[in-house]
Structure formats: structure tokens, C-alpha cells
Amino acid sequence: EIVMTQSPATLSVSPGERAIVSCRASQSVSNNLAWYQQKPGQAPRLLIYGASTRATGIPVRFSGSGSGTDFTLTISSLQSEDFAVYYCQQYDNGGITFGPGTKVDIK
Amino acid sequence: EVQLVESGGGLVQPGRSLGLSCVASGFTFDDYALHWVRQAPGKGLEWVSGIDWNSGSIGYADSLKGRFIISRDNTKSSLYLQMNRLRPEDTALYYCARGGAAGTWDYLAYWGQGILVTVSS
């Protein structure tokens, strides 16, 4: 099973600042990596797939990069509605595993 | 509009069984893989199981050790999860989710609102 790790566990950011969340896979997943946003009491929402493709309706301030084992989600200028938990997920070779999540909160 | 609506959750005693259902609408059901993902209270997301468009490929999380069975009925646009020998650690919100690309396992493009399963005596 491919193990996903994320850092940091919590990220405190001021509105308007940039946030960077990292995700690492225990082995290469190529670009088979997605990012999700989850707010309290809501289902997760797909942000990024294929490591760098924004899902339908996702603002351009969200961007993803990386391949192989190391990936990054960048939120260029945090808006109030972006404070949430972010998860990465790999879907390589018929398996699916999630990272433990990164909480982005208000500084 | 894609919709996924879960049902069948509730309170169940340890060791008993429970079945979940998910009814889908707003897309061609038999074009997509479907998945169950769970989230224990205050915890992260855990993939439970997935099934491809024609039930030809099925997978489960290693941690389940054969206790759960996923199935689908394309004629009813429905996904199912039969959970057996339930344990307190199976307590979670269970989400039904649709794959992103037709016919393959990949990212989870759409999610239901989840259904709560509580395992307790």
C-alpha cells in the first residue's frame, strides 16, 4: 500500500497571503495525485487532479505541481472561504490512499 | 446535476451487519467507477472500497480484512456496501463518491453528503 504524508499538519496564514501544502508518496505515483478541500460539516470537494489540473469551477488561485513522490498545493492569495482542511490522494496502479490532511487556519 | 444520496446508516451493535446504499443521478451511471470513503469522527479520509463500471474490478482497503463487500446495480443506478462483523472502529461517516474519468479508478470528482454508521453496544 502506498502511504501518503502531508506537511505541515497545520498551517496558519493571514488572508491574502500564500499557502503551500506539501504531500509525499512512499513510492512513485507518477502524476496520479488529487487534492481535496473539506470544510466543517461538508463533503470533500475536488480541487486538483492529475497533480496539476484544476477541477471544474475551481479558482485559479489554486494550483498543483509535482510528480513521482513529491507534490505541492499552492493557494496564491488566501480568501476567507479557503480556510479548511486539505487532503492529497493518490490513485496509482488500482489503489487509492489519502494523506492525513493539512488544516489551513487563520493567523 | 450529479447527485449521490447515501442511505442505510444508523446504530448497530458490534459483530452485527449493516448495508449501505447510494443512489445516483445526473450522469450515465454505468460509465463510471464508484467508491466508498469513510471518515471517523474528527479524523481524516479513508478509502474503503471501489468498483469499476461493470464490476469487473473491485478493490478494498487492506484494513478491512474481507469484512466488507461492495456491489453495484447499473439498472438501478445504485451502489451498495455490505458491512459484516462490524467493530467500534468502523464508526464513521460513509461517503459514496464517483470516479472522475469514465471507466477507470482515479480521483473522486463527486461526493454524496455521507451517512453515519455508529457501532456501539
mmCIF file with all atom_site columns, C-alpha atoms in Angstrom:
data_model
loop_
_atom_site.group_PDB
_atom_site.id
_atom_site.type_symbol
_atom_site.label_atom_id
_atom_site.label_alt_id
_atom_site.label_comp_id
_atom_site.label_asym_id
_atom_site.label_entity_id
_atom_site.label_seq_id
_atom_site.pdbx_PDB_ins_code
_atom_site.Cartn_x
_atom_site.Cartn_y
_atom_site.Cartn_z
_atom_site.occupancy
_atom_site.B_iso_or_equiv
_atom_site.pdbx_formal_charge
_atom_site.auth_seq_id
_atom_site.auth_comp_id
_atom_site.auth_asym_id
_atom_site.auth_atom_id
_atom_site.pdbx_PDB_model_num
ATOM 1   C CA . GLU A 1 1   ? 0.000   0.000  0.000   1.00 0.00 ? 1   GLU A CA 1
ATOM 2   C CA . ILE A 1 2   ? 1.262   3.449  -0.896  1.00 0.00 ? 2   ILE A CA 1
ATOM 3   C CA . VAL A 1 3   ? 1.499   5.676  2.181   1.00 0.00 ? 3   VAL A CA 1
ATOM 4   C CA . MET A 1 4   ? 0.855   9.388  1.787   1.00 0.00 ? 4   MET A CA 1
ATOM 5   C CA . THR A 1 5   ? 2.233   12.011 4.164   1.00 0.00 ? 5   THR A CA 1
ATOM 6   C CA . GLN A 1 6   ? 1.448   15.718 4.308   1.00 0.00 ? 6   GLN A CA 1
ATOM 7   C CA . SER A 1 7   ? 3.200   18.689 5.843   1.00 0.00 ? 7   SER A CA 1
ATOM 8   C CA . PRO A 1 8   ? 2.600   20.706 7.805   1.00 0.00 ? 8   PRO A CA 1
ATOM 9   C CA . ALA A 1 9   ? -0.255  19.283 9.844   1.00 0.00 ? 9   ALA A CA 1
ATOM 10  C CA . THR A 1 10  ? -1.495  22.811 10.497  1.00 0.00 ? 10  THR A CA 1
ATOM 11  C CA . LEU A 1 11  ? -0.696  25.965 8.563   1.00 0.00 ? 11  LEU A CA 1
ATOM 12  C CA . SER A 1 12  ? -1.574  29.391 9.963   1.00 0.00 ? 12  SER A CA 1
ATOM 13  C CA . VAL A 1 13  ? -1.890  32.014 7.258   1.00 0.00 ? 13  VAL A CA 1
ATOM 14  C CA . SER A 1 14  ? -3.211  35.567 7.071   1.00 0.00 ? 14  SER A CA 1
ATOM 15  C CA . PRO A 1 15  ? -5.852  36.404 4.444   1.00 0.00 ? 15  PRO A CA 1
ATOM 16  C CA . GLY A 1 16  ? -4.190  37.469 1.214   1.00 0.00 ? 16  GLY A CA 1
ATOM 17  C CA . GLU A 1 17  ? -1.030  35.512 1.896   1.00 0.00 ? 17  GLU A CA 1
ATOM 18  C CA . ARG A 1 18  ? 0.157   32.442 0.047   1.00 0.00 ? 18  ARG A CA 1
ATOM 19  C CA . ALA A 1 19  ? -0.252  28.949 1.446   1.00 0.00 ? 19  ALA A CA 1
ATOM 20  C CA . ILE A 1 20  ? 1.794   25.936 0.409   1.00 0.00 ? 20  ILE A CA 1
ATOM 21  C CA . VAL A 1 21  ? 0.863   22.395 1.382   1.00 0.00 ? 21  VAL A CA 1
ATOM 22  C CA . SER A 1 22  ? 3.202   19.502 0.679   1.00 0.00 ? 22  SER A CA 1
ATOM 23  C CA . CYS A 1 23  ? 2.361   15.857 0.018   1.00 0.00 ? 23  CYS A CA 1
ATOM 24  C CA . ARG A 1 24  ? 4.759   12.948 -0.322  1.00 0.00 ? 24  ARG A CA 1
ATOM 25  C CA . ALA A 1 25  ? 4.141   9.399  -1.520  1.00 0.00 ? 25  ALA A CA 1
ATOM 26  C CA . SER A 1 26  ? 6.079   6.392  -0.218  1.00 0.00 ? 26  SER A CA 1
ATOM 27  C CA . GLN A 1 27  ? 6.716   5.364  -3.832  1.00 0.00 ? 27  GLN A CA 1
ATOM 28  C CA . SER A 1 28  ? 6.203   6.953  -7.205  1.00 0.00 ? 28  SER A CA 1
ATOM 29  C CA . VAL A 1 29  ? 2.590   7.594  -8.212  1.00 0.00 ? 29  VAL A CA 1
ATOM 30  C CA . SER A 1 30  ? 3.545   9.362  -11.456 1.00 0.00 ? 30  SER A CA 1
ATOM 31  C CA . ASN A 1 31  ? 1.071   12.259 -11.731 1.00 0.00 ? 31  ASN A CA 1
ATOM 32  C CA . ASN A 1 32  ? -1.850  10.271 -10.308 1.00 0.00 ? 32  ASN A CA 1
ATOM 33  C CA . LEU A 1 33  ? -2.440  12.699 -7.487  1.00 0.00 ? 33  LEU A CA 1
ATOM 34  C CA . ALA A 1 34  ? -5.505  14.704 -6.483  1.00 0.00 ? 34  ALA A CA 1
ATOM 35  C CA . TRP A 1 35  ? -6.195  17.413 -3.900  1.00 0.00 ? 35  TRP A CA 1
ATOM 36  C CA . TYR A 1 36  ? -9.429  17.970 -1.986  1.00 0.00 ? 36  TYR A CA 1
ATOM 37  C CA . GLN A 1 37  ? -10.768 20.698 0.249   1.00 0.00 ? 37  GLN A CA 1
ATOM 38  C CA . GLN A 1 38  ? -13.065 19.904 3.152   1.00 0.00 ? 38  GLN A CA 1
ATOM 39  C CA . LYS A 1 39  ? -14.892 22.410 5.324   1.00 0.00 ? 39  LYS A CA 1
ATOM 40  C CA . PRO A 1 40  ? -16.587 21.503 8.625   1.00 0.00 ? 40  PRO A CA 1
ATOM 41  C CA . GLY A 1 41  ? -19.832 19.607 8.108   1.00 0.00 ? 41  GLY A CA 1
ATOM 42  C CA . GLN A 1 42  ? -19.309 19.297 4.359   1.00 0.00 ? 42  GLN A CA 1
ATOM 43  C CA . ALA A 1 43  ? -18.219 16.562 1.982   1.00 0.00 ? 43  ALA A CA 1
ATOM 44  C CA . PRO A 1 44  ? -14.784 16.902 0.407   1.00 0.00 ? 44  PRO A CA 1
ATOM 45  C CA . ARG A 1 45  ? -14.548 18.882 -2.823  1.00 0.00 ? 45  ARG A CA 1
ATOM 46  C CA . LEU A 1 46  ? -12.164 18.006 -5.631  1.00 0.00 ? 46  LEU A CA 1
ATOM 47  C CA . LEU A 1 47  ? -9.697  20.807 -6.355  1.00 0.00 ? 47  LEU A CA 1
ATOM 48  C CA . ILE A 1 48  ? -6.916  19.330 -8.463  1.00 0.00 ? 48  ILE A CA 1
ATOM 49  C CA . TYR A 1 49  ? -6.381  16.071 -10.349 1.00 0.00 ? 49  TYR A CA 1
ATOM 50  C CA . GLY A 1 50  ? -3.545  14.738 -12.442 1.00 0.00 ? 50  GLY A CA 1
ATOM 51  C CA . ALA A 1 51  ? -1.293  16.628 -9.999  1.00 0.00 ? 51  ALA A CA 1
ATOM 52  C CA . SER A 1 52  ? -1.873  19.976 -11.715 1.00 0.00 ? 52  SER A CA 1
ATOM 53  C CA . THR A 1 53  ? -5.264  20.157 -13.471 1.00 0.00 ? 53  THR A CA 1
ATOM 54  C CA . ARG A 1 54  ? -7.873  22.284 -11.766 1.00 0.00 ? 54  ARG A CA 1
ATOM 55  C CA . ALA A 1 55  ? -11.306 20.712 -11.459 1.00 0.00 ? 55  ALA A CA 1
ATOM 56  C CA . THR A 1 56  ? -14.321 22.441 -12.952 1.00 0.00 ? 56  THR A CA 1
ATOM 57  C CA . GLY A 1 57  ? -15.137 25.709 -11.234 1.00 0.00 ? 57  GLY A CA 1
ATOM 58  C CA . ILE A 1 58  ? -12.010 25.854 -9.071  1.00 0.00 ? 58  ILE A CA 1
ATOM 59  C CA . PRO A 1 59  ? -10.492 29.354 -8.867  1.00 0.00 ? 59  PRO A CA 1
ATOM 60  C CA . VAL A 1 60  ? -7.116  29.970 -10.485 1.00 0.00 ? 60  VAL A CA 1
ATOM 61  C CA . ARG A 1 61  ? -5.563  30.840 -7.129  1.00 0.00 ? 61  ARG A CA 1
ATOM 62  C CA . PHE A 1 62  ? -5.405  27.077 -6.511  1.00 0.00 ? 62  PHE A CA 1
ATOM 63  C CA . SER A 1 63  ? -2.555  25.331 -8.271  1.00 0.00 ? 63  SER A CA 1
ATOM 64  C CA . GLY A 1 64  ? -0.866  21.955 -8.023  1.00 0.00 ? 64  GLY A CA 1
ATOM 65  C CA . SER A 1 65  ? 2.562   20.762 -9.017  1.00 0.00 ? 65  SER A CA 1
ATOM 66  C CA . GLY A 1 66  ? 4.883   17.799 -8.732  1.00 0.00 ? 66  GLY A CA 1
ATOM 67  C CA . SER A 1 67  ? 5.256   14.264 -9.995  1.00 0.00 ? 67  SER A CA 1
ATOM 68  C CA . GLY A 1 68  ? 6.639   10.982 -8.778  1.00 0.00 ? 68  GLY A CA 1
ATOM 69  C CA . THR A 1 69  ? 6.722   11.210 -4.993  1.00 0.00 ? 69  THR A CA 1
ATOM 70  C CA . ASP A 1 70  ? 6.628   14.934 -4.157  1.00 0.00 ? 70  ASP A CA 1
ATOM 71  C CA . PHE A 1 71  ? 3.664   17.233 -4.719  1.00 0.00 ? 71  PHE A CA 1
ATOM 72  C CA . THR A 1 72  ? 2.581   20.715 -3.730  1.00 0.00 ? 72  THR A CA 1
ATOM 73  C CA . LEU A 1 73  ? -0.741  22.536 -3.473  1.00 0.00 ? 73  LEU A CA 1
ATOM 74  C CA . THR A 1 74  ? -0.398  26.299 -3.591  1.00 0.00 ? 74  THR A CA 1
ATOM 75  C CA . ILE A 1 75  ? -3.123  28.800 -2.764  1.00 0.00 ? 75  ILE A CA 1
ATOM 76  C CA . SER A 1 76  ? -1.761  32.051 -4.120  1.00 0.00 ? 76  SER A CA 1
ATOM 77  C CA . SER A 1 77  ? -3.799  34.536 -2.073  1.00 0.00 ? 77  SER A CA 1
ATOM 78  C CA . LEU A 1 78  ? -5.917  33.072 0.668   1.00 0.00 ? 78  LEU A CA 1
ATOM 79  C CA . GLN A 1 79  ? -9.532  34.131 0.800   1.00 0.00 ? 79  GLN A CA 1
ATOM 80  C CA . SER A 1 80  ? -11.758 33.728 3.842   1.00 0.00 ? 80  SER A CA 1
ATOM 81  C CA . GLU A 1 81  ? -13.530 30.779 2.235   1.00 0.00 ? 81  GLU A CA 1
ATOM 82  C CA . ASP A 1 82  ? -10.239 28.893 1.793   1.00 0.00 ? 82  ASP A CA 1
ATOM 83  C CA . PHE A 1 83  ? -9.718  28.163 5.459   1.00 0.00 ? 83  PHE A CA 1
ATOM 84  C CA . ALA A 1 84  ? -10.330 24.422 5.560   1.00 0.00 ? 84  ALA A CA 1
ATOM 85  C CA . VAL A 1 85  ? -8.613  21.023 5.653   1.00 0.00 ? 85  VAL A CA 1
ATOM 86  C CA . TYR A 1 86  ? -6.786  19.888 2.537   1.00 0.00 ? 86  TYR A CA 1
ATOM 87  C CA . TYR A 1 87  ? -6.131  16.255 1.614   1.00 0.00 ? 87  TYR A CA 1
ATOM 88  C CA . CYS A 1 88  ? -3.988  14.725 -1.078  1.00 0.00 ? 88  CYS A CA 1
ATOM 89  C CA . GLN A 1 89  ? -4.944  11.380 -2.607  1.00 0.00 ? 89  GLN A CA 1
ATOM 90  C CA . GLN A 1 90  ? -3.023  9.023  -4.861  1.00 0.00 ? 90  GLN A CA 1
ATOM 91  C CA . TYR A 1 91  ? -4.723  6.776  -7.391  1.00 0.00 ? 91  TYR A CA 1
ATOM 92  C CA . ASP A 1 92  ? -1.858  4.936  -8.977  1.00 0.00 ? 92  ASP A CA 1
ATOM 93  C CA . ASN A 1 93  ? -1.989  1.299  -10.076 1.00 0.00 ? 93  ASN A CA 1
ATOM 94  C CA . GLY A 1 94  ? -5.510  0.481  -8.907  1.00 0.00 ? 94  GLY A CA 1
ATOM 95  C CA . GLY A 1 95  ? -5.076  1.611  -5.322  1.00 0.00 ? 95  GLY A CA 1
ATOM 96  C CA . ILE A 1 96  ? -6.324  4.682  -3.521  1.00 0.00 ? 96  ILE A CA 1
ATOM 97  C CA . THR A 1 97  ? -4.901  6.239  -0.357  1.00 0.00 ? 97  THR A CA 1
ATOM 98  C CA . PHE A 1 98  ? -5.299  9.645  1.245   1.00 0.00 ? 98  PHE A CA 1
ATOM 99  C CA . GLY A 1 99  ? -2.869  11.796 3.111   1.00 0.00 ? 99  GLY A CA 1
ATOM 100 C CA . PRO A 1 100 ? -3.674  12.683 6.743   1.00 0.00 ? 100 PRO A CA 1
ATOM 101 C CA . GLY A 1 101 ? -4.743  16.224 5.895   1.00 0.00 ? 101 GLY A CA 1
ATOM 102 C CA . THR A 1 102 ? -3.441  19.749 6.452   1.00 0.00 ? 102 THR A CA 1
ATOM 103 C CA . LYS A 1 103 ? -5.551  22.261 8.298   1.00 0.00 ? 103 LYS A CA 1
ATOM 104 C CA . VAL A 1 104 ? -5.203  25.793 6.994   1.00 0.00 ? 104 VAL A CA 1
ATOM 105 C CA . ASP A 1 105 ? -6.397  28.228 9.609   1.00 0.00 ? 105 ASP A CA 1
ATOM 106 C CA . ILE A 1 106 ? -6.412  31.960 10.174  1.00 0.00 ? 106 ILE A CA 1
ATOM 107 C CA . LYS A 1 107 ? -3.276  33.511 11.600  1.00 0.00 ? 107 LYS A CA 1
ATOM 108 C CA . GLU B 2 1   ? -26.533 17.925 -11.825 1.00 0.00 ? 1   GLU B CA 1
ATOM 109 C CA . VAL B 2 2   ? -24.677 14.956 -10.370 1.00 0.00 ? 2   VAL B CA 1
ATOM 110 C CA . GLN B 2 3   ? -26.244 13.684 -7.160  1.00 0.00 ? 3   GLN B CA 1
ATOM 111 C CA . LEU B 2 4   ? -25.228 10.842 -4.869  1.00 0.00 ? 4   LEU B CA 1
ATOM 112 C CA . VAL B 2 5   ? -27.524 10.045 -1.960  1.00 0.00 ? 5   VAL B CA 1
ATOM 113 C CA . GLU B 2 6   ? -26.497 7.556  0.706   1.00 0.00 ? 6   GLU B CA 1
ATOM 114 C CA . SER B 2 7   ? -28.868 5.668  2.969   1.00 0.00 ? 7   SER B CA 1
ATOM 115 C CA . GLY B 2 8   ? -28.926 2.772  5.400   1.00 0.00 ? 8   GLY B CA 1
ATOM 116 C CA . GLY B 2 9   ? -26.783 4.076  8.208   1.00 0.00 ? 9   GLY B CA 1
ATOM 117 C CA . GLY B 2 10  ? -27.561 4.031  11.898  1.00 0.00 ? 10  GLY B CA 1
ATOM 118 C CA . LEU B 2 11  ? -26.658 2.444  15.201  1.00 0.00 ? 11  LEU B CA 1
ATOM 119 C CA . VAL B 2 12  ? -25.573 -1.193 15.150  1.00 0.00 ? 12  VAL B CA 1
ATOM 120 C CA . GLN B 2 13  ? -24.096 -3.496 17.772  1.00 0.00 ? 13  GLN B CA 1
ATOM 121 C CA . PRO B 2 14  ? -20.544 -4.822 17.450  1.00 0.00 ? 14  PRO B CA 1
ATOM 122 C CA . GLY B 2 15  ? -20.378 -8.043 15.483  1.00 0.00 ? 15  GLY B CA 1
ATOM 123 C CA . ARG B 2 16  ? -23.576 -7.331 13.563  1.00 0.00 ? 16  ARG B CA 1
ATOM 124 C CA . SER B 2 17  ? -24.042 -6.455 9.884   1.00 0.00 ? 17  SER B CA 1
ATOM 125 C CA . LEU B 2 18  ? -25.323 -3.366 8.102   1.00 0.00 ? 18  LEU B CA 1
ATOM 126 C CA . GLY B 2 19  ? -25.894 -2.493 4.469   1.00 0.00 ? 19  GLY B CA 1
ATOM 127 C CA . LEU B 2 20  ? -25.444 0.924  2.880   1.00 0.00 ? 20  LEU B CA 1
ATOM 128 C CA . SER B 2 21  ? -26.914 2.119  -0.401  1.00 0.00 ? 21  SER B CA 1
ATOM 129 C CA . CYS B 2 22  ? -26.128 5.036  -2.671  1.00 0.00 ? 22  CYS B CA 1
ATOM 130 C CA . VAL B 2 23  ? -28.487 6.147  -5.415  1.00 0.00 ? 23  VAL B CA 1
ATOM 131 C CA . ALA B 2 24  ? -27.013 8.228  -8.207  1.00 0.00 ? 24  ALA B CA 1
ATOM 132 C CA . SER B 2 25  ? -28.479 10.608 -10.746 1.00 0.00 ? 25  SER B CA 1
ATOM 133 C CA . GLY B 2 26  ? -27.382 13.253 -13.215 1.00 0.00 ? 26  GLY B CA 1
ATOM 134 C CA . PHE B 2 27  ? -24.887 11.149 -15.159 1.00 0.00 ? 27  PHE B CA 1
ATOM 135 C CA . THR B 2 28  ? -24.596 7.890  -17.090 1.00 0.00 ? 28  THR B CA 1
ATOM 136 C CA . PHE B 2 29  ? -24.190 5.562  -14.138 1.00 0.00 ? 29  PHE B CA 1
ATOM 137 C CA . ASP B 2 30  ? -22.534 2.633  -15.880 1.00 0.00 ? 30  ASP B CA 1
ATOM 138 C CA . ASP B 2 31  ? -19.808 4.829  -17.348 1.00 0.00 ? 31  ASP B CA 1
ATOM 139 C CA . TYR B 2 32  ? -18.022 5.397  -14.043 1.00 0.00 ? 32  TYR B CA 1
ATOM 140 C CA . ALA B 2 33  ? -16.225 3.686  -11.210 1.00 0.00 ? 33  ALA B CA 1
ATOM 141 C CA . LEU B 2 34  ? -17.696 4.276  -7.774  1.00 0.00 ? 34  LEU B CA 1
ATOM 142 C CA . HIS B 2 35  ? -16.205 4.264  -4.323  1.00 0.00 ? 35  HIS B CA 1
ATOM 143 C CA . TRP B 2 36  ? -16.922 4.280  -0.607  1.00 0.00 ? 36  TRP B CA 1
ATOM 144 C CA . VAL B 2 37  ? -14.798 6.557  1.578   1.00 0.00 ? 37  VAL B CA 1
ATOM 145 C CA . ARG B 2 38  ? -15.218 6.908  5.324   1.00 0.00 ? 38  ARG B CA 1
ATOM 146 C CA . GLN B 2 39  ? -14.301 9.478  7.920   1.00 0.00 ? 39  GLN B CA 1
ATOM 147 C CA . ALA B 2 40  ? -14.237 8.655  11.612  1.00 0.00 ? 40  ALA B CA 1
ATOM 148 C CA . PRO B 2 41  ? -15.328 11.498 13.914  1.00 0.00 ? 41  PRO B CA 1
ATOM 149 C CA . GLY B 2 42  ? -12.665 14.193 13.936  1.00 0.00 ? 42  GLY B CA 1
ATOM 150 C CA . LYS B 2 43  ? -10.346 12.160 11.710  1.00 0.00 ? 43  LYS B CA 1
ATOM 151 C CA . GLY B 2 44  ? -9.189  12.128 8.104   1.00 0.00 ? 44  GLY B CA 1
ATOM 152 C CA . LEU B 2 45  ? -10.477 10.420 4.983   1.00 0.00 ? 45  LEU B CA 1
ATOM 153 C CA . GLU B 2 46  ? -10.042 6.683  4.499   1.00 0.00 ? 46  GLU B CA 1
ATOM 154 C CA . TRP B 2 47  ? -10.770 4.927  1.221   1.00 0.00 ? 47  TRP B CA 1
ATOM 155 C CA . VAL B 2 48  ? -12.868 1.833  1.904   1.00 0.00 ? 48  VAL B CA 1
ATOM 156 C CA . SER B 2 49  ? -13.627 0.210  -1.433  1.00 0.00 ? 49  SER B CA 1
ATOM 157 C CA . GLY B 2 50  ? -14.094 0.819  -5.132  1.00 0.00 ? 50  GLY B CA 1
ATOM 158 C CA . ILE B 2 51  ? -15.788 -0.892 -8.054  1.00 0.00 ? 51  ILE B CA 1
ATOM 159 C CA . ASP B 2 52  ? -15.368 -0.218 -11.742 1.00 0.00 ? 52  ASP B CA 1
ATOM 160 C CA . TRP B 2 53  ? -18.159 0.353  -14.225 1.00 0.00 ? 53  TRP B CA 1
ATOM 161 C CA . ASN B 2 54  ? -19.076 -3.296 -14.863 1.00 0.00 ? 54  ASN B CA 1
ATOM 162 C CA . SER B 2 55  ? -17.978 -4.801 -11.515 1.00 0.00 ? 55  SER B CA 1
ATOM 163 C CA . GLY B 2 56  ? -15.015 -6.373 -13.277 1.00 0.00 ? 56  GLY B CA 1
ATOM 164 C CA . SER B 2 57  ? -12.503 -4.763 -10.962 1.00 0.00 ? 57  SER B CA 1
ATOM 165 C CA . ILE B 2 58  ? -13.081 -4.395 -7.225  1.00 0.00 ? 58  ILE B CA 1
ATOM 166 C CA . GLY B 2 59  ? -10.739 -3.293 -4.500  1.00 0.00 ? 59  GLY B CA 1
ATOM 167 C CA . TYR B 2 60  ? -10.743 -2.890 -0.731  1.00 0.00 ? 60  TYR B CA 1
ATOM 168 C CA . ALA B 2 61  ? -8.607  -1.201 1.855   1.00 0.00 ? 61  ALA B CA 1
ATOM 169 C CA . ASP B 2 62  ? -6.191  -3.663 3.440   1.00 0.00 ? 62  ASP B CA 1
ATOM 170 C CA . SER B 2 63  ? -7.514  -2.765 6.900   1.00 0.00 ? 63  SER B CA 1
ATOM 171 C CA . LEU B 2 64  ? -10.957 -4.246 6.203   1.00 0.00 ? 64  LEU B CA 1
ATOM 172 C CA . LYS B 2 65  ? -9.685  -7.822 6.038   1.00 0.00 ? 65  LYS B CA 1
ATOM 173 C CA . GLY B 2 66  ? -12.570 -9.128 3.955   1.00 0.00 ? 66  GLY B CA 1
ATOM 174 C CA . ARG B 2 67  ? -15.411 -7.925 6.181   1.00 0.00 ? 67  ARG B CA 1
ATOM 175 C CA . PHE B 2 68  ? -16.976 -5.552 3.633   1.00 0.00 ? 68  PHE B CA 1
ATOM 176 C CA . ILE B 2 69  ? -18.474 -6.289 0.219   1.00 0.00 ? 69  ILE B CA 1
ATOM 177 C CA . ILE B 2 70  ? -19.071 -3.673 -2.454  1.00 0.00 ? 70  ILE B CA 1
ATOM 178 C CA . SER B 2 71  ? -21.506 -4.141 -5.309  1.00 0.00 ? 71  SER B CA 1
ATOM 179 C CA . ARG B 2 72  ? -23.493 -2.132 -7.813  1.00 0.00 ? 72  ARG B CA 1
ATOM 180 C CA . ASP B 2 73  ? -26.665 -2.463 -9.843  1.00 0.00 ? 73  ASP B CA 1
ATOM 181 C CA . ASN B 2 74  ? -26.398 -0.445 -13.033 1.00 0.00 ? 74  ASN B CA 1
ATOM 182 C CA . THR B 2 75  ? -30.104 -0.976 -13.798 1.00 0.00 ? 75  THR B CA 1
ATOM 183 C CA . LYS B 2 76  ? -30.945 0.870  -10.576 1.00 0.00 ? 76  LYS B CA 1
ATOM 184 C CA . SER B 2 77  ? -28.097 3.414  -10.642 1.00 0.00 ? 77  SER B CA 1
ATOM 185 C CA . SER B 2 78  ? -27.181 2.158  -7.203  1.00 0.00 ? 78  SER B CA 1
ATOM 186 C CA . LEU B 2 79  ? -24.035 1.337  -5.261  1.00 0.00 ? 79  LEU B CA 1
ATOM 187 C CA . TYR B 2 80  ? -24.005 -0.840 -2.178  1.00 0.00 ? 80  TYR B CA 1
ATOM 188 C CA . LEU B 2 81  ? -21.736 -1.680 0.743   1.00 0.00 ? 81  LEU B CA 1
ATOM 189 C CA . GLN B 2 82  ? -22.426 -4.731 2.873   1.00 0.00 ? 82  GLN B CA 1
ATOM 190 C CA . MET B 2 83  ? -20.562 -4.400 6.166   1.00 0.00 ? 83  MET B CA 1
ATOM 191 C CA . ASN B 2 84  ? -20.134 -7.539 8.266   1.00 0.00 ? 84  ASN B CA 1
ATOM 192 C CA . ARG B 2 85  ? -18.656 -8.256 11.687  1.00 0.00 ? 85  ARG B CA 1
ATOM 193 C CA . LEU B 2 86  ? -18.731 -4.576 12.498  1.00 0.00 ? 86  LEU B CA 1
ATOM 194 C CA . ARG B 2 87  ? -16.355 -3.132 15.073  1.00 0.00 ? 87  ARG B CA 1
ATOM 195 C CA . PRO B 2 88  ? -16.466 0.085  17.100  1.00 0.00 ? 88  PRO B CA 1
ATOM 196 C CA . GLU B 2 89  ? -13.602 1.403  14.959  1.00 0.00 ? 89  GLU B CA 1
ATOM 197 C CA . ASP B 2 90  ? -15.898 1.199  11.906  1.00 0.00 ? 90  ASP B CA 1
ATOM 198 C CA . THR B 2 91  ? -17.870 4.109  13.354  1.00 0.00 ? 91  THR B CA 1
ATOM 199 C CA . ALA B 2 92  ? -17.673 6.834  10.741  1.00 0.00 ? 92  ALA B CA 1
ATOM 200 C CA . LEU B 2 93  ? -19.421 8.962  8.174   1.00 0.00 ? 93  LEU B CA 1
ATOM 201 C CA . TYR B 2 94  ? -19.508 6.901  4.983   1.00 0.00 ? 94  TYR B CA 1
ATOM 202 C CA . TYR B 2 95  ? -19.367 8.761  1.687   1.00 0.00 ? 95  TYR B CA 1
ATOM 203 C CA . CYS B 2 96  ? -20.316 7.481  -1.735  1.00 0.00 ? 96  CYS B CA 1
ATOM 204 C CA . ALA B 2 97  ? -18.130 9.017  -4.442  1.00 0.00 ? 97  ALA B CA 1
ATOM 205 C CA . ARG B 2 98  ? -17.920 8.874  -8.232  1.00 0.00 ? 98  ARG B CA 1
ATOM 206 C CA . GLY B 2 99  ? -14.740 8.492  -10.180 1.00 0.00 ? 99  GLY B CA 1
ATOM 207 C CA . GLY B 2 100 ? -13.582 11.316 -12.391 1.00 0.00 ? 100 GLY B CA 1
ATOM 208 C CA . ALA B 2 101 ? -12.988 9.631  -15.694 1.00 0.00 ? 101 ALA B CA 1
ATOM 209 C CA . ALA B 2 102 ? -15.212 7.125  -17.379 1.00 0.00 ? 102 ALA B CA 1
ATOM 210 C CA . GLY B 2 103 ? -14.287 3.515  -16.742 1.00 0.00 ? 103 GLY B CA 1
ATOM 211 C CA . THR B 2 104 ? -11.247 3.979  -14.554 1.00 0.00 ? 104 THR B CA 1
ATOM 212 C CA . TRP B 2 105 ? -10.277 4.282  -10.934 1.00 0.00 ? 105 TRP B CA 1
ATOM 213 C CA . ASP B 2 106 ? -8.903  7.686  -10.327 1.00 0.00 ? 106 ASP B CA 1
ATOM 214 C CA . TYR B 2 107 ? -9.781  10.850 -8.489  1.00 0.00 ? 107 TYR B CA 1
ATOM 215 C CA . LEU B 2 108 ? -13.153 11.298 -6.828  1.00 0.00 ? 108 LEU B CA 1
ATOM 216 C CA . ALA B 2 109 ? -14.978 14.006 -8.716  1.00 0.00 ? 109 ALA B CA 1
ATOM 217 C CA . TYR B 2 110 ? -18.329 13.961 -6.915  1.00 0.00 ? 110 TYR B CA 1
ATOM 218 C CA . TRP B 2 111 ? -19.296 13.060 -3.375  1.00 0.00 ? 111 TRP B CA 1
ATOM 219 C CA . GLY B 2 112 ? -22.514 12.407 -1.527  1.00 0.00 ? 112 GLY B CA 1
ATOM 220 C CA . GLN B 2 113 ? -23.229 14.095 1.779   1.00 0.00 ? 113 GLN B CA 1
ATOM 221 C CA . GLY B 2 114 ? -22.414 10.968 3.729   1.00 0.00 ? 114 GLY B CA 1
ATOM 222 C CA . ILE B 2 115 ? -24.291 8.635  6.039   1.00 0.00 ? 115 ILE B CA 1
ATOM 223 C CA . LEU B 2 116 ? -23.363 7.995  9.654   1.00 0.00 ? 116 LEU B CA 1
ATOM 224 C CA . VAL B 2 117 ? -22.680 4.495  10.922  1.00 0.00 ? 117 VAL B CA 1
ATOM 225 C CA . THR B 2 118 ? -22.257 4.065  14.669  1.00 0.00 ? 118 THR B CA 1
ATOM 226 C CA . VAL B 2 119 ? -21.071 0.745  16.046  1.00 0.00 ? 119 VAL B CA 1
ATOM 227 C CA . SER B 2 120 ? -21.761 0.508  19.743  1.00 0.00 ? 120 SER B CA 1
ATOM 228 C CA . SER B 2 121 ? -23.415 -1.726 22.292  1.00 0.00 ? 121 SER B CA 1
#
